[in-house]
PDB file of C-alpha atoms and ligand atoms in Angstrom:
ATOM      1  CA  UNK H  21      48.344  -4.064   9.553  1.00  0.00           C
ATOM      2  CA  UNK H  22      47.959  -5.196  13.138  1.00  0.00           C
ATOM      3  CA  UNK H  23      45.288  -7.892  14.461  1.00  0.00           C
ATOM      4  CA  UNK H  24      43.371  -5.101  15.371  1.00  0.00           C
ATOM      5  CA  UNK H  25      43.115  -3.655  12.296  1.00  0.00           C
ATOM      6  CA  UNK H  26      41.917  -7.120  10.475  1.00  0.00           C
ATOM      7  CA  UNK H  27      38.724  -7.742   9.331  1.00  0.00           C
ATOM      8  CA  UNK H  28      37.066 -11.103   8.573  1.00  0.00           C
ATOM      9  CA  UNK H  29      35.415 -12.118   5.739  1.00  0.00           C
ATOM     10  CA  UNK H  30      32.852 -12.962   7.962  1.00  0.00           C
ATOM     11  CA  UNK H  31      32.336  -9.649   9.508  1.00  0.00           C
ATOM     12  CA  UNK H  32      32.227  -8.318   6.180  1.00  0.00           C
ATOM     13  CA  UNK H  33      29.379 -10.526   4.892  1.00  0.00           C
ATOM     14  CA  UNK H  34      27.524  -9.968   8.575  1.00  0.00           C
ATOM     15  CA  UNK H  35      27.701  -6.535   8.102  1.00  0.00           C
ATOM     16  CA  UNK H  36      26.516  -5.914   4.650  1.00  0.00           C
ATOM     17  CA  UNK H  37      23.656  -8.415   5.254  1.00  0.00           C
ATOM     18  CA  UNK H  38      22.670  -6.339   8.002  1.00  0.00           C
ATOM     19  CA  UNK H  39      22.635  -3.475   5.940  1.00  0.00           C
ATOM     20  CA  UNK H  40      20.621  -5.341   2.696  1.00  0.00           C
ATOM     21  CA  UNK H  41      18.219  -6.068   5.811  1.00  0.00           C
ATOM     22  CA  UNK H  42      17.970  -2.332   6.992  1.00  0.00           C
ATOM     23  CA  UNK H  43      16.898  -1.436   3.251  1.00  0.00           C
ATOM     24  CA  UNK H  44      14.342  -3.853   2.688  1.00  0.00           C
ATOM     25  CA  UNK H  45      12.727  -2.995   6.037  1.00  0.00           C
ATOM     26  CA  UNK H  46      12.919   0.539   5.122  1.00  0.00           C
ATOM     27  CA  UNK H  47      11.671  -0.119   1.503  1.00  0.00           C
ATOM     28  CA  UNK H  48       8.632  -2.112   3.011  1.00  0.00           C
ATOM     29  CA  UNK H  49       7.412   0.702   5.601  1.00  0.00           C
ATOM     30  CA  UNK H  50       7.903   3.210   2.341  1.00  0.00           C
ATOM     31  CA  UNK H  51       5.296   0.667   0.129  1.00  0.00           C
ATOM     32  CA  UNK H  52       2.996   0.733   3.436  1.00  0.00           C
ATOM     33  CA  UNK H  53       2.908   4.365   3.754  1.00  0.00           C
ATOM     34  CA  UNK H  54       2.085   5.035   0.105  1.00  0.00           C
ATOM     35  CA  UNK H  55      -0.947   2.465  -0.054  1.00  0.00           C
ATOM     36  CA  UNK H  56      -2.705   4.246   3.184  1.00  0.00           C
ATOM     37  CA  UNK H  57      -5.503   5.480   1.932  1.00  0.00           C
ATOM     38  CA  UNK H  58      -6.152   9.391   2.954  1.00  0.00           C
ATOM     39  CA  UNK H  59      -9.414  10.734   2.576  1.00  0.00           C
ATOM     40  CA  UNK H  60     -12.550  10.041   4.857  1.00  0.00           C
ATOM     41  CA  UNK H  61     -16.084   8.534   3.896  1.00  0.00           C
ATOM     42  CA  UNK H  62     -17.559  11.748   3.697  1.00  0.00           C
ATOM     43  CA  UNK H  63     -15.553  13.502   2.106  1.00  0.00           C
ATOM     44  CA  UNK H  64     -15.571  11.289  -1.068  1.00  0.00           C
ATOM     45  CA  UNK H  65     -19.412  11.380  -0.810  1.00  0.00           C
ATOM     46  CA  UNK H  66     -19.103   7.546  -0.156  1.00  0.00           C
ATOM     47  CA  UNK H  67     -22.689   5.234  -0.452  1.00  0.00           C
ATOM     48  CA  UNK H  68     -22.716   1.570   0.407  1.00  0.00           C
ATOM     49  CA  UNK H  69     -24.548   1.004  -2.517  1.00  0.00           C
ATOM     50  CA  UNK H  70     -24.293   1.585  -6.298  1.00  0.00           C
ATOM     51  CA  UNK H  71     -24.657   4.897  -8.790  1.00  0.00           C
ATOM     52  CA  UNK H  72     -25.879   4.598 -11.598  1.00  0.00           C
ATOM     53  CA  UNK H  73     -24.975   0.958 -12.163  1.00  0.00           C
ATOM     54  CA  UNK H  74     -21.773   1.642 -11.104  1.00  0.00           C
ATOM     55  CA  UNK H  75     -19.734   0.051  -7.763  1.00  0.00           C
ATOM     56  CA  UNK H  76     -16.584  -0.097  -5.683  1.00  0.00           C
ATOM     57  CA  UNK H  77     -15.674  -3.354  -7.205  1.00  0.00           C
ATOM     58  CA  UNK H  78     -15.528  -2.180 -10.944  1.00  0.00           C
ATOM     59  CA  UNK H  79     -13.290   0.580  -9.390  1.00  0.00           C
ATOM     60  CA  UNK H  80      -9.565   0.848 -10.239  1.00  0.00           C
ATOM     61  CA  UNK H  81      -8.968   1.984  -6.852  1.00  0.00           C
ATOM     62  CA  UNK H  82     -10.657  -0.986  -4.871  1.00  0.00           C
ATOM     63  CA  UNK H  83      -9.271  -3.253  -2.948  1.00  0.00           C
ATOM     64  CA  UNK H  84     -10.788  -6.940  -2.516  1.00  0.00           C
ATOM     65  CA  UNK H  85     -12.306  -7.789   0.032  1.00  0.00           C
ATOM     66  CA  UNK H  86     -13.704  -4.251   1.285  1.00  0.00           C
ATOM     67  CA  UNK H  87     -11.210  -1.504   1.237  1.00  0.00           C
ATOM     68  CA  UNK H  88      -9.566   1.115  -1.205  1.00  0.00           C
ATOM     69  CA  UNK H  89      -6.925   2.339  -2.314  1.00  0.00           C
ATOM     70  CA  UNK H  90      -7.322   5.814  -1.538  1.00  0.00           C
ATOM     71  CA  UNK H  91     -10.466   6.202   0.492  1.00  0.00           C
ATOM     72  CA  UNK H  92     -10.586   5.199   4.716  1.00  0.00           C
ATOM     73  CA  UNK H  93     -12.627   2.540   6.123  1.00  0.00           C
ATOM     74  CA  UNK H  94     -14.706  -0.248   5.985  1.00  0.00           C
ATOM     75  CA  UNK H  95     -15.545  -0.553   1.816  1.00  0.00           C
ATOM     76  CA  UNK H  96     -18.128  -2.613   0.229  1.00  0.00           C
ATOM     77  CA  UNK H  97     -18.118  -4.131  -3.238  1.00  0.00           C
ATOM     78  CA  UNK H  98     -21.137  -2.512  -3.978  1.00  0.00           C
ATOM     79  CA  UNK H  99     -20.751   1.015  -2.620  1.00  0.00           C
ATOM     80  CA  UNK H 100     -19.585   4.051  -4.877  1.00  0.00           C
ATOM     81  CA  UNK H 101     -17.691   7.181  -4.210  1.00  0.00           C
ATOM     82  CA  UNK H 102     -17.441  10.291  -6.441  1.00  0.00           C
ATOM     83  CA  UNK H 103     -13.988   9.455  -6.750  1.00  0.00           C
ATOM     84  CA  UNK H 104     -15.094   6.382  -9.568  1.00  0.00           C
ATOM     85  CA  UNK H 105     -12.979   5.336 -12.215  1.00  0.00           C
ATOM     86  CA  UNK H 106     -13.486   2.273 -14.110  1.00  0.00           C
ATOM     87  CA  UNK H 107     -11.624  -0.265 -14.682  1.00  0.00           C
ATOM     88  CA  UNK H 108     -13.702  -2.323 -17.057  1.00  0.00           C
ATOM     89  CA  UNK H 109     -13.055  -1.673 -20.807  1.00  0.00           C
TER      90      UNK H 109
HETATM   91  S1  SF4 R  28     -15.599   4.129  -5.952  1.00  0.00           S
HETATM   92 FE1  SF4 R  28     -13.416   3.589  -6.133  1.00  0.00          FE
HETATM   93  S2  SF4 R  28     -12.354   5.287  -5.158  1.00  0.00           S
HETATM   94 FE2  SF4 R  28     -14.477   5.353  -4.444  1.00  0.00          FE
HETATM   95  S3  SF4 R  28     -14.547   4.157  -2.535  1.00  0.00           S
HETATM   96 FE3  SF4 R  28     -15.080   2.794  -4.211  1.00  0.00          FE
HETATM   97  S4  SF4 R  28     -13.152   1.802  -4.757  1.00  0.00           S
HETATM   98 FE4  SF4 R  28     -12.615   3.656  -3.608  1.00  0.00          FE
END
């Protein structure tokens, strides 16, 4: 092996922490794209205020302090969509 040919433990540990780096970045935007939520207002038949006693913030799907996991916007604690689904016992 020539001095060309040699590689340093450094380079070795500079490299593969660029790589771990590359991942995570990669991993993160994946995590980002998956929580966007995807349908509009109006097509959920979103209300900015409660159904029959129920509301955004007993949802599984909300998200404190006014959005959701699945539908766009601006939502409030108290609004309702028919997408509802508990998440009290
Ligand atoms: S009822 Fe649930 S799914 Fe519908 S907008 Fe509110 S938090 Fe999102």
């Amino acid at each position: 092996m020539n001095d060309n040919m040699r590689i340093s433990r450094r380079d070795i540990i500079g490299k593969v922490t660029a790589v771990a780096a590359a991942i995570g970045a990669f991993a993160k935007l994946g995590a980002r794209a998956e929580a966007a939520p995807t349908i509009d207002q109006a097509t959920a038949q979103y209300v900015s205020h409660p159904v029959l006693g129920n509301q955004c913030s007993w949802c599984t799907q909300f998200v404190a302090p006014s959005s959701c996991q699945i539908v766009k916007g601006t939502i409030s604690p108290r609004g309702h969509c028919k997408y509802f689904a508990t998440k009290l016992p």
